[in-house]
Each structure stands twice: as C-alpha cells, then as structure tokens.
Amino acid sequence: MYPDPKISQITRTEGLPRFPRSVALHLNTYQDKMSFLAFCIFLTSALTIVSSQFIPPYTEECRSGMYPPQGPTFKGAVTWYTVDLDLPPNKRWAALMSEKKDDIVNMIKVIKDLATAFVPSGKLIDFVDKFLPLVVDTLPYPFNEELKGIASSSGVPLGEVALFNLFYEVFTVCTSVVAEDADGNLIHGRNLDFGLFMGWDIKNKSWMITDKLKPLVVNVDFRRNNHTIFKSTTFAGYVGMLTGMRPHSFSLTVNERFSLNGGYIGIIEWLLNHRDAMWMGFLTRSVLENATSYKEASSLLSQTKLLAPVYFILGGNQTGQGCIITRARMENLKPLELNSKQGRWYLLQTNYDHWKKPLFLDDRRTPGMKCMNQTLQSNISRKTLYDVLSTKPVLNKLTTYTTLMEVSTGKLESFIRDCPNPCMPW
C-alpha cells in the first residue's frame, strides 16, 4: 500500500507584501501602478490559495455515501449518443451536432471573447478563421473529414472547430485512478478538469470555459456493424478521446503533463511541416478503436511519437493490468504498474510525475491518496471510488465530469459535477 500521506499545514499570510522603496519609485505611470497592483493582488491570492489548500472548508474529510450521485455536487447524468463508424467520416457526428450546435456556439463565443480581450484588434480571430482551416487539411484521415462534418452540421466555422479540438492538446488538468479490488477486478475512475486560467467569473466564482463545457459533455457508443467497439465520455465537437473503454479489454484516461518541451512546440513543428508525430487525442481514439488487448494498447501508448507530453492511465481486465505511462514526446519515462503483492493495489495520477512531489499550489495527489488508503482494497468499488473523486480538492472548480469504468462488465457511467463554494479554483 502507498504510505499514508501527511497533509502539511501552511500558515496563512496576512496582507499585501511590503516592497522596497526603490521599487515604488519606479512606478511613474498609471499603467505601471496598475500593473504593480495587479501583481500584488495575484501574489496575495496565490499565497491565500496555498494557505487554504489544506485547510477546511477548501479541503475536507474523505467523503462517503455520495453514490448514487445526489446533492449539490451532482448536476445530472451524462446523455448517451451513438456514432456509427460505418458512416462516411463527415456524416458520423451529424445527429449529435444537430442537438448540441447551440451549446458549441456558446462555448466558441466565450473563447472568442477571451481571445479578443488579449488581442483587441480581432486579428487573432481572423487568424483562426483564415489559417486553421488550412491546418485541418494536414490532419490525418478520418479526423480531418470528421472536423469538416462537424463544422457543416453545426454551422460553426471550420477554423473555430479546429481551435476547439486543439485546446484539449494543451489545457486538460485531471485526476485519474485505476484500482484492483480484492477479487482482482479492475475499476477505473477520473475527474476531468478543464478551463484553467480561461476566464474567471468573479460573480459566480467559477471558470467561464468550465461552465460552458458542461452542457457539451456526452457519452458516446462507437459502433461498427451494429456492434459496440468502444465507449467514451467526451465533449460534443471533439473527435479525439480523453476518457474511454473498450469493453472486456481495457480502459484509458488522459491527463496533461506539464513540460517545457510541451504541446505548443509539437504544434509549431506540425505547422512547419514536421509531421512524424501523433496528436494525443487522435492516438487515444485510434487505440480505443483498433487495439484489441491491454498489451497492445500499452505498447502503442508507450512507443508512439507524440506532439505533446502526456500521462496515459491504462486499466485492463485481469489482475495486475493497470499502469501509468508517463510520456515525453519521444519516450516513455519510468512506467509504474499495479502490483497488489507489493501493496500497490491502486495508481493515482494527477498532473505531476509520480516520482516527484506535486506543485505546492496544486496538490490533489495527497488528499486523493489519503482517501484511497482509508477506503482499503477490500472496500474499493465504483461506489467508493466516486466518494474519493467527490472529496475536495480532488473535486474543484475546474471539474466538469466524473467517469467510472469497469472493464469486466463493460460498464461506463458519467456525471456532470459542481463544486459549491467555498471550493478550490483548481
């Protein structure tokens, strides 16, 4: 078993920091003074968040009795749709998009408003509308054709549909857990957190992008020859996969990995015609669609060259089949596997390498592991894993949905989430 983490207590810092007089003397213009004030507010906020992260009510005792989902953290079950893989790629998403096009338009509007706030001239949006459609033509089949079909069905310009899809390569912040119960059955769960630093709504104390994403969360049954190939929880309009399961074979979730050699570099290389790497979302979609075993999925996720670093959390259908695949763009770093004999009956991954301490501003690992250790292997189930994923700050203001998967039964269920105030922003 993992050692029971000790949650440190951090003393709250009161007031604004005092700066030397020499700094203040250089604040000659109004803009200088406002920038300095903004810095002070940010620094104070950061210190307050660090102070609060391990102090109630921003954290709490491990939750219990949360399943079946109910109460203020539960905003509804996710609706199921079917995507027929036998259809031409540009027709596959038409039925779903006809229902969700207004929600996508609302989501894109928020993105455009945020972009305009950074570049008031409107040139950034012009760039998206004129240049990104050209990028779509460089993407691999069938994903390029699916994006064109989504744009046609929704009425959203192709460049903006492409932007919506590229966001998930670089902005996903999550918690994933794969666990083995006392009978050797694998259970896989995740919180999908998205929208960090993308428009904080001061009035509602929430992230604008996160709020607009929740109506877009859908469960999809991907079928071929009228037979389920894989299931996924995703966002309408996104053709890659962040959460999915091939029934009776394996389950898969994706967490962002922060790295200097990150997704931006890979995207720039792609734009410069260096296209020997795979888009993360397209790889996971291909693995779920085509791999037929845990071993094959693990091999593909470990060895394929990627545009962006990432964590793949993979679960199987036999004892010991669970791993964290920590990917640099070119290699697999320090893979970690389940091993109940060594006490490692679960693996919990947030957005930091498992062999390093998490960032002090964002430690979801410590409270998550504390709750898993309190649960015990003898009691782990979809029900108790939902309790862990419902405990602050594992549940936070960025959390859009929680998914629970059980490969042996083919069960996938997802729920829209909310974290009522007071709650950590991330």
Tab-separated table of C-alpha atoms in Angstrom:
chain	number	residue	atom	x	y	z
A	1	MET	CA	0.000	0.000	0.000
A	2	TYR	CA	1.145	3.569	-0.559
A	3	PRO	CA	2.310	5.188	2.674
A	4	ASP	CA	-0.434	7.276	4.178
A	5	PRO	CA	0.423	10.868	3.141
A	6	LYS	CA	0.771	13.516	5.805
A	7	ILE	CA	-1.065	16.662	4.920
A	8	SER	CA	1.010	19.640	5.943
A	9	GLN	CA	-0.452	22.734	7.476
A	10	ILE	CA	0.647	26.018	5.957
A	11	THR	CA	0.309	29.265	7.827
A	12	ARG	CA	-1.921	31.877	6.210
A	13	THR	CA	-0.132	35.042	5.106
A	14	GLU	CA	-1.945	38.221	6.028
A	15	GLY	CA	-1.953	41.417	3.976
A	16	LEU	CA	-0.035	42.520	0.942
A	17	PRO	CA	3.745	42.033	0.758
A	18	ARG	CA	5.947	45.033	1.534
A	19	PHE	CA	8.182	46.113	-1.337
A	20	PRO	CA	11.345	48.213	-1.101
A	21	ARG	CA	11.007	51.953	-1.628
A	22	SER	CA	13.290	51.650	-4.654
A	23	VAL	CA	10.627	49.613	-6.414
A	24	ALA	CA	7.864	52.097	-5.661
A	25	LEU	CA	9.961	54.992	-7.039
A	26	HIS	CA	9.927	53.393	-10.483
A	27	LEU	CA	6.136	53.306	-10.687
A	28	ASN	CA	5.900	56.527	-12.658
A	29	THR	CA	2.935	55.922	-14.946
A	30	TYR	CA	-0.653	54.913	-14.333
A	31	GLN	CA	-0.053	51.658	-16.233
A	32	ASP	CA	2.996	50.907	-14.073
A	33	LYS	CA	0.970	51.410	-10.928
A	34	MET	CA	-1.917	49.280	-12.146
A	35	SER	CA	0.467	46.504	-13.217
A	36	PHE	CA	2.137	46.652	-9.809
A	37	LEU	CA	-1.252	46.498	-8.054
A	38	ALA	CA	-2.276	43.533	-10.214
A	39	PHE	CA	0.943	41.770	-9.267
A	40	CYS	CA	0.292	42.387	-5.565
A	41	ILE	CA	-3.257	41.047	-5.878
A	42	PHE	CA	-2.026	37.958	-7.754
A	43	LEU	CA	0.723	37.284	-5.217
A	44	THR	CA	-1.669	37.682	-2.303
A	45	SER	CA	-4.219	35.404	-3.990
A	46	ALA	CA	-1.577	32.771	-4.660
A	47	LEU	CA	-0.404	32.845	-1.053
A	48	THR	CA	-4.009	32.617	0.157
A	49	ILE	CA	-4.672	29.621	-2.108
A	50	VAL	CA	-1.545	27.858	-0.881
A	51	SER	CA	-2.611	28.573	2.685
A	52	SER	CA	-6.148	27.382	2.057
A	53	GLN	CA	-5.458	24.223	0.084
A	54	PHE	CA	-5.033	22.046	3.158
A	55	ILE	CA	-7.434	23.915	5.455
A	56	PRO	CA	-11.213	23.346	5.699
A	57	PRO	CA	-13.512	24.212	4.018
A	58	TYR	CA	-11.242	24.069	0.928
A	59	THR	CA	-10.404	20.520	1.863
A	60	GLU	CA	-12.481	18.077	3.867
A	61	GLU	CA	-12.604	14.649	5.402
A	62	CYS	CA	-12.911	11.863	2.863
A	63	ARG	CA	-16.461	11.726	1.575
A	64	SER	CA	-18.740	8.708	1.938
A	65	GLY	CA	-22.242	7.855	0.811
A	66	MET	CA	-22.009	10.052	-2.301
A	67	TYR	CA	-23.095	7.262	-4.667
A	68	PRO	CA	-25.608	7.074	-6.226
A	69	PRO	CA	-24.858	10.704	-7.133
A	70	GLN	CA	-27.014	13.315	-5.478
A	71	GLY	CA	-26.835	16.678	-3.763
A	72	PRO	CA	-25.140	19.947	-4.769
A	73	THR	CA	-22.021	18.343	-6.315
A	74	PHE	CA	-24.162	16.402	-8.819
A	75	LYS	CA	-25.578	18.256	-11.821
A	76	GLY	CA	-27.019	15.355	-13.764
A	77	ALA	CA	-26.177	12.123	-15.569
A	78	VAL	CA	-24.495	12.352	-18.963
A	79	THR	CA	-26.675	11.563	-22.001
A	80	TRP	CA	-25.774	8.699	-24.358
A	81	TYR	CA	-25.373	9.042	-28.133
A	82	THR	CA	-24.279	6.670	-30.885
A	83	VAL	CA	-21.606	7.285	-33.522
A	84	ASP	CA	-21.763	4.842	-36.429
A	85	LEU	CA	-18.228	4.172	-37.658
A	86	ASP	CA	-19.634	2.604	-40.840
A	87	LEU	CA	-20.835	6.033	-41.991
A	88	PRO	CA	-18.572	8.355	-44.010
A	89	PRO	CA	-16.471	10.394	-41.557
A	90	ASN	CA	-18.175	13.682	-42.428
A	91	LYS	CA	-21.584	12.209	-41.517
A	92	ARG	CA	-20.742	10.429	-38.247
A	93	TRP	CA	-21.397	13.323	-35.858
A	94	ALA	CA	-24.349	14.934	-37.678
A	95	ALA	CA	-27.121	13.704	-35.361
A	96	LEU	CA	-25.267	14.637	-32.190
A	97	MET	CA	-24.247	18.051	-33.551
A	98	SER	CA	-27.812	18.884	-34.505
A	99	GLU	CA	-28.683	18.729	-30.794
A	100	LYS	CA	-25.532	20.395	-29.455
A	101	LYS	CA	-24.808	23.117	-32.005
A	102	ASP	CA	-26.177	25.942	-29.823
A	103	ASP	CA	-24.005	24.814	-26.907
A	104	ILE	CA	-20.940	24.737	-29.160
A	105	VAL	CA	-21.722	28.238	-30.438
A	106	ASN	CA	-21.949	29.462	-26.822
A	107	MET	CA	-18.652	27.783	-25.979
A	108	ILE	CA	-16.865	29.226	-29.013
A	109	LYS	CA	-18.213	32.703	-28.184
A	110	VAL	CA	-16.552	32.595	-24.765
A	111	ILE	CA	-13.254	31.504	-26.340
A	112	LYS	CA	-13.501	34.338	-28.877
A	113	ASP	CA	-14.317	36.876	-26.155
A	114	LEU	CA	-11.273	35.772	-24.162
A	115	ALA	CA	-9.106	35.943	-27.284
A	116	THR	CA	-10.395	39.420	-28.070
A	117	ALA	CA	-9.571	40.544	-24.536
A	118	PHE	CA	-5.942	39.573	-25.141
A	119	VAL	CA	-5.800	40.828	-28.752
A	120	PRO	CA	-8.458	43.581	-29.029
A	121	SER	CA	-7.758	44.180	-32.724
A	122	GLY	CA	-9.569	40.971	-33.624
A	123	LYS	CA	-6.580	39.745	-35.614
A	124	LEU	CA	-6.340	36.545	-33.557
A	125	ILE	CA	-9.873	35.509	-34.506
A	126	ASP	CA	-9.180	36.434	-38.132
A	127	PHE	CA	-6.116	34.198	-37.966
A	128	VAL	CA	-8.190	31.321	-36.578
A	129	ASP	CA	-10.870	31.677	-39.243
A	130	LYS	CA	-8.434	32.008	-42.147
A	131	PHE	CA	-5.466	29.821	-41.176
A	132	LEU	CA	-6.774	26.906	-39.100
A	133	PRO	CA	-8.994	25.527	-41.915
A	134	LEU	CA	-5.729	25.011	-43.814
A	135	VAL	CA	-4.361	23.082	-40.828
A	136	VAL	CA	-7.377	20.746	-40.898
A	137	ASP	CA	-6.314	19.543	-44.344
A	138	THR	CA	-2.966	18.432	-42.869
A	139	LEU	CA	-4.569	16.294	-40.139
A	140	PRO	CA	-4.784	12.516	-40.576
A	141	TYR	CA	-7.839	10.792	-42.008
A	142	PRO	CA	-10.564	10.267	-40.810
A	143	PHE	CA	-10.235	13.050	-38.242
A	144	ASN	CA	-9.880	15.831	-40.807
A	145	GLU	CA	-13.107	14.750	-42.508
A	146	GLU	CA	-14.932	14.414	-39.192
A	147	LEU	CA	-13.992	18.002	-38.284
A	148	LYS	CA	-15.328	19.231	-41.619
A	149	GLY	CA	-18.546	17.329	-40.994
A	150	ILE	CA	-18.898	18.867	-37.523
A	151	ALA	CA	-18.431	22.357	-38.962
A	152	SER	CA	-21.038	21.661	-41.644
A	153	SER	CA	-23.575	20.191	-39.195
A	154	SER	CA	-23.164	22.869	-36.514
A	155	GLY	CA	-22.686	25.948	-38.681
A	156	VAL	CA	-19.557	26.818	-36.683
A	157	PRO	CA	-16.669	27.955	-38.927
A	158	LEU	CA	-14.147	25.186	-39.571
A	159	GLY	CA	-11.270	27.184	-38.090
A	160	GLU	CA	-13.135	27.564	-34.811
A	161	VAL	CA	-13.995	23.840	-34.715
A	162	ALA	CA	-10.268	23.144	-35.217
A	163	LEU	CA	-9.368	25.543	-32.394
A	164	PHE	CA	-11.880	23.825	-30.119
A	165	ASN	CA	-10.137	20.500	-30.804
A	166	LEU	CA	-6.582	21.831	-30.407
A	167	PHE	CA	-7.431	23.193	-26.938
A	168	TYR	CA	-7.550	19.694	-25.488
A	169	GLU	CA	-3.952	19.015	-26.531
A	170	VAL	CA	-2.649	21.615	-24.075
A	171	PHE	CA	-5.249	22.586	-21.420
A	172	THR	CA	-6.523	19.429	-19.689
A	173	VAL	CA	-5.926	19.134	-15.905
A	174	CYS	CA	-7.267	15.972	-14.285
A	175	THR	CA	-7.198	13.243	-11.634
A	176	SER	CA	-7.286	9.567	-12.691
A	177	VAL	CA	-7.352	6.408	-10.566
A	178	VAL	CA	-7.125	2.755	-11.560
A	179	ALA	CA	-7.615	0.247	-8.745
A	180	GLU	CA	-7.825	-3.504	-8.258
A	181	ASP	CA	-10.309	-4.890	-5.753
A	182	ALA	CA	-9.713	-7.915	-3.525
A	183	ASP	CA	-11.087	-10.240	-6.238
A	184	GLY	CA	-8.746	-8.904	-8.945
A	185	ASN	CA	-11.440	-6.815	-10.674
A	186	LEU	CA	-10.238	-3.517	-12.186
A	187	ILE	CA	-12.075	-0.223	-11.574
A	188	HIS	CA	-11.067	2.982	-13.355
A	189	GLY	CA	-12.278	6.472	-12.497
A	190	ARG	CA	-11.464	10.031	-13.364
A	191	ASN	CA	-12.329	13.669	-12.813
A	192	LEU	CA	-11.928	15.705	-15.992
A	193	ASP	CA	-10.821	19.211	-15.020
A	194	PHE	CA	-10.663	21.805	-17.782
A	195	GLY	CA	-10.547	25.596	-18.180
A	196	LEU	CA	-7.572	26.664	-16.038
A	197	PHE	CA	-6.817	30.403	-16.386
A	198	MET	CA	-9.541	30.715	-19.023
A	199	GLY	CA	-11.835	33.444	-17.751
A	200	TRP	CA	-12.613	33.604	-14.035
A	201	ASP	CA	-16.207	34.689	-13.375
A	202	ILE	CA	-15.856	36.827	-10.242
A	203	LYS	CA	-19.593	36.960	-9.571
A	204	ASN	CA	-20.182	33.202	-9.725
A	205	LYS	CA	-16.689	32.214	-8.582
A	206	SER	CA	-16.233	29.798	-11.453
A	207	TRP	CA	-14.280	29.363	-14.685
A	208	MET	CA	-16.211	30.552	-17.747
A	209	ILE	CA	-14.900	27.826	-20.053
A	210	THR	CA	-15.616	25.105	-17.476
A	211	ASP	CA	-19.232	26.257	-17.158
A	212	LYS	CA	-19.749	26.333	-20.920
A	213	LEU	CA	-18.207	22.887	-21.361
A	214	LYS	CA	-20.615	21.072	-19.052
A	215	PRO	CA	-23.575	21.140	-21.495
A	216	LEU	CA	-21.243	19.626	-24.121
A	217	VAL	CA	-20.342	16.518	-22.096
A	218	VAL	CA	-21.709	13.387	-23.786
A	219	ASN	CA	-21.327	9.619	-23.562
A	220	VAL	CA	-20.758	8.030	-26.960
A	221	ASP	CA	-21.206	4.419	-28.023
A	222	PHE	CA	-18.971	3.941	-31.080
A	223	ARG	CA	-20.397	1.128	-33.190
A	224	ARG	CA	-19.381	-0.829	-36.266
A	225	ASN	CA	-21.603	-3.447	-37.916
A	226	ASN	CA	-24.158	-2.622	-35.206
A	227	HIS	CA	-21.690	-3.786	-32.544
A	228	THR	CA	-20.079	-1.664	-29.809
A	229	ILE	CA	-16.360	-1.134	-30.473
A	230	PHE	CA	-15.688	1.256	-27.600
A	231	LYS	CA	-17.413	3.724	-25.278
A	232	SER	CA	-16.291	7.194	-24.323
A	233	THR	CA	-17.124	10.269	-22.306
A	234	THR	CA	-16.196	13.283	-24.398
A	235	PHE	CA	-17.213	16.798	-25.450
A	236	ALA	CA	-19.540	17.269	-28.403
A	237	GLY	CA	-17.450	18.611	-31.263
A	238	TYR	CA	-14.199	16.977	-30.118
A	239	VAL	CA	-13.084	13.992	-32.204
A	240	GLY	CA	-10.172	12.845	-30.028
A	241	MET	CA	-10.641	10.849	-26.829
A	242	LEU	CA	-9.694	11.729	-23.239
A	243	THR	CA	-11.770	9.067	-21.461
A	244	GLY	CA	-12.799	5.722	-22.887
A	245	MET	CA	-13.166	1.981	-22.564
A	246	ARG	CA	-13.087	-0.984	-24.889
A	247	PRO	CA	-15.463	-3.370	-23.069
A	248	HIS	CA	-13.801	-6.503	-21.679
A	249	SER	CA	-10.370	-5.339	-22.933
A	250	PHE	CA	-9.079	-2.087	-21.410
A	251	SER	CA	-9.939	1.387	-20.104
A	252	LEU	CA	-7.998	4.576	-20.780
A	253	THR	CA	-7.816	8.123	-19.450
A	254	VAL	CA	-5.512	11.003	-20.338
A	255	ASN	CA	-4.022	13.657	-18.038
A	256	GLU	CA	-1.969	16.628	-19.155
A	257	ARG	CA	1.762	16.558	-18.358
A	258	PHE	CA	3.400	19.937	-17.897
A	259	SER	CA	6.755	20.170	-19.660
A	260	LEU	CA	8.943	22.826	-21.272
A	261	ASN	CA	9.028	20.607	-24.352
A	262	GLY	CA	5.262	20.747	-24.432
A	263	GLY	CA	2.349	20.646	-26.797
A	264	TYR	CA	2.961	24.137	-28.169
A	265	ILE	CA	6.312	23.047	-29.577
A	266	GLY	CA	4.805	19.960	-31.164
A	267	ILE	CA	2.011	22.006	-32.751
A	268	ILE	CA	4.516	24.523	-34.122
A	269	GLU	CA	6.567	21.678	-35.586
A	270	TRP	CA	3.436	20.308	-37.226
A	271	LEU	CA	2.687	23.714	-38.748
A	272	LEU	CA	6.264	23.800	-40.064
A	273	ASN	CA	5.621	20.533	-41.899
A	274	HIS	CA	7.405	18.228	-39.414
A	275	ARG	CA	4.587	15.686	-39.120
A	276	ASP	CA	6.115	12.439	-37.931
A	277	ALA	CA	4.442	12.671	-34.500
A	278	MET	CA	0.864	11.861	-33.463
A	279	TRP	CA	-1.730	14.161	-31.945
A	280	MET	CA	-2.535	12.866	-28.476
A	281	GLY	CA	-6.314	12.817	-28.927
A	282	PHE	CA	-6.053	11.082	-32.282
A	283	LEU	CA	-3.749	8.422	-30.827
A	284	THR	CA	-6.113	7.590	-27.964
A	285	ARG	CA	-9.060	7.483	-30.373
A	286	SER	CA	-7.100	5.110	-32.662
A	287	VAL	CA	-6.076	2.894	-29.750
A	288	LEU	CA	-9.645	2.610	-28.460
A	289	GLU	CA	-10.939	1.935	-31.947
A	290	ASN	CA	-8.309	-0.566	-33.112
A	291	ALA	CA	-6.335	-2.132	-30.248
A	292	THR	CA	-7.876	-5.391	-29.041
A	293	SER	CA	-5.956	-6.007	-25.810
A	294	TYR	CA	-4.411	-4.253	-22.813
A	295	LYS	CA	-0.948	-5.303	-24.007
A	296	GLU	CA	-1.429	-3.878	-27.483
A	297	ALA	CA	-2.855	-0.630	-26.100
A	298	SER	CA	0.068	-0.270	-23.675
A	299	SER	CA	2.588	-0.795	-26.475
A	300	LEU	CA	1.029	1.811	-28.750
A	301	LEU	CA	0.667	4.401	-25.986
A	302	SER	CA	4.256	3.817	-24.819
A	303	GLN	CA	6.049	3.870	-28.160
A	304	THR	CA	4.244	6.280	-30.500
A	305	LYS	CA	5.963	9.637	-31.007
A	306	LEU	CA	3.721	12.443	-29.740
A	307	LEU	CA	3.215	16.142	-30.331
A	308	ALA	CA	2.713	16.752	-26.597
A	309	PRO	CA	3.851	15.128	-23.340
A	310	VAL	CA	1.048	13.385	-21.500
A	311	TYR	CA	0.065	10.811	-18.884
A	312	PHE	CA	-1.850	7.764	-20.073
A	313	ILE	CA	-3.614	5.840	-17.306
A	314	LEU	CA	-4.480	2.372	-18.572
A	315	GLY	CA	-6.528	-0.395	-16.966
A	316	GLY	CA	-7.123	-3.951	-18.160
A	317	ASN	CA	-9.388	-6.883	-17.381
A	318	GLN	CA	-7.012	-9.121	-15.429
A	319	THR	CA	-5.228	-8.832	-12.103
A	320	GLY	CA	-2.181	-6.579	-12.263
A	321	GLN	CA	-3.256	-4.928	-15.517
A	322	GLY	CA	-3.017	-1.277	-14.658
A	323	CYS	CA	-0.290	1.280	-15.332
A	324	ILE	CA	0.701	4.919	-15.542
A	325	ILE	CA	2.506	5.679	-18.806
A	326	THR	CA	4.433	8.927	-18.347
A	327	ARG	CA	5.194	10.194	-21.822
A	328	ALA	CA	7.725	12.664	-23.055
A	329	ARG	CA	7.204	13.406	-26.706
A	330	MET	CA	9.749	10.789	-27.744
A	331	GLU	CA	9.920	8.296	-24.876
A	332	ASN	CA	8.167	6.540	-22.008
A	333	LEU	CA	9.529	7.579	-18.600
A	334	LYS	CA	9.532	5.354	-15.500
A	335	PRO	CA	6.364	3.306	-16.152
A	336	LEU	CA	4.514	2.324	-12.987
A	337	GLU	CA	2.315	-0.778	-12.773
A	338	LEU	CA	-0.187	-2.190	-10.335
A	339	ASN	CA	1.243	-4.837	-8.022
A	340	SER	CA	-1.008	-5.899	-5.163
A	341	LYS	CA	1.688	-8.188	-3.732
A	342	GLN	CA	3.819	-5.097	-3.175
A	343	GLY	CA	0.847	-3.213	-1.714
A	344	ARG	CA	0.330	-1.176	-4.887
A	345	TRP	CA	-3.336	-2.034	-5.420
A	346	TYR	CA	-4.161	1.365	-6.931
A	347	LEU	CA	-2.466	4.037	-9.013
A	348	LEU	CA	-3.468	7.687	-8.706
A	349	GLN	CA	-2.255	10.239	-11.242
A	350	THR	CA	-2.842	13.997	-11.333
A	351	ASN	CA	-0.626	16.270	-13.449
A	352	TYR	CA	2.819	15.692	-11.951
A	353	ASP	CA	5.359	12.906	-12.410
A	354	HIS	CA	4.715	10.126	-9.900
A	355	TRP	CA	8.364	10.114	-8.750
A	356	LYS	CA	8.272	13.845	-7.917
A	357	LYS	CA	6.319	15.920	-5.427
A	358	PRO	CA	3.334	17.769	-6.898
A	359	LEU	CA	3.415	21.544	-7.232
A	360	PHE	CA	2.674	23.079	-3.838
A	361	LEU	CA	-0.059	25.233	-5.401
A	362	ASP	CA	-1.871	22.185	-6.771
A	363	ASP	CA	-1.651	19.086	-4.604
A	364	ARG	CA	-4.622	16.856	-5.366
A	365	ARG	CA	-2.469	13.747	-5.065
A	366	THR	CA	-2.059	13.903	-1.278
A	367	PRO	CA	-5.784	14.109	-0.348
A	368	GLY	CA	-6.653	11.625	-3.103
A	369	MET	CA	-4.184	9.050	-1.817
A	370	LYS	CA	-5.285	9.659	1.754
A	371	CYS	CA	-8.867	8.773	0.796
A	372	MET	CA	-7.816	5.726	-1.242
A	373	ASN	CA	-5.770	4.429	1.704
A	374	GLN	CA	-8.697	4.953	4.074
A	375	THR	CA	-11.021	3.122	1.676
A	376	LEU	CA	-8.867	-0.052	1.660
A	377	GLN	CA	-8.647	-2.593	-1.144
A	378	SER	CA	-11.323	-4.751	0.482
A	379	ASN	CA	-13.852	-1.913	0.102
A	380	ILE	CA	-12.953	-0.411	-3.279
A	381	SER	CA	-15.793	-0.294	-5.811
A	382	ARG	CA	-17.333	2.158	-8.238
A	383	LYS	CA	-19.308	3.490	-5.287
A	384	THR	CA	-16.325	4.170	-3.016
A	385	LEU	CA	-14.163	5.458	-5.885
A	386	TYR	CA	-16.872	8.026	-6.587
A	387	ASP	CA	-16.550	9.084	-2.926
A	388	VAL	CA	-12.816	9.696	-3.420
A	389	LEU	CA	-13.419	11.714	-6.585
A	390	SER	CA	-16.078	13.760	-4.749
A	391	THR	CA	-13.728	14.925	-1.993
A	392	LYS	CA	-12.270	18.452	-2.163
A	393	PRO	CA	-9.818	19.415	-3.598
A	394	VAL	CA	-9.871	16.330	-5.861
A	395	LEU	CA	-13.234	17.820	-6.788
A	396	ASN	CA	-12.673	21.500	-7.577
A	397	LYS	CA	-13.928	24.428	-9.666
A	398	LEU	CA	-12.397	23.004	-12.854
A	399	THR	CA	-14.143	19.636	-12.594
A	400	THR	CA	-16.581	19.156	-15.475
A	401	TYR	CA	-17.405	15.468	-15.101
A	402	THR	CA	-16.614	12.256	-13.229
A	403	THR	CA	-16.450	8.938	-15.093
A	404	LEU	CA	-16.430	5.431	-13.609
A	405	MET	CA	-15.475	2.398	-15.734
A	406	GLU	CA	-15.451	-1.324	-15.056
A	407	VAL	CA	-13.906	-3.218	-17.970
A	408	SER	CA	-15.010	-6.704	-16.919
A	409	THR	CA	-18.696	-5.734	-17.097
A	410	GLY	CA	-18.392	-3.129	-19.853
A	411	LYS	CA	-19.944	-0.527	-17.543
A	412	LEU	CA	-19.201	3.177	-18.150
A	413	GLU	CA	-21.134	5.887	-16.329
A	414	SER	CA	-20.502	9.617	-16.119
A	415	PHE	CA	-21.884	12.527	-14.136
A	416	ILE	CA	-21.736	16.299	-14.520
A	417	ARG	CA	-20.149	17.820	-11.425
A	418	ASP	CA	-20.125	21.050	-9.477
A	419	CYS	CA	-18.075	22.181	-6.507
A	420	PRO	CA	-20.146	24.607	-4.416
A	421	ASN	CA	-18.407	27.452	-2.635
A	422	PRO	CA	-16.076	27.501	-0.842
A	423	CYS	CA	-14.027	25.433	-3.277
A	424	MET	CA	-10.506	25.472	-4.685
A	425	PRO	CA	-10.211	27.103	-8.137
A	426	TRP	CA	-8.130	24.069	-9.200
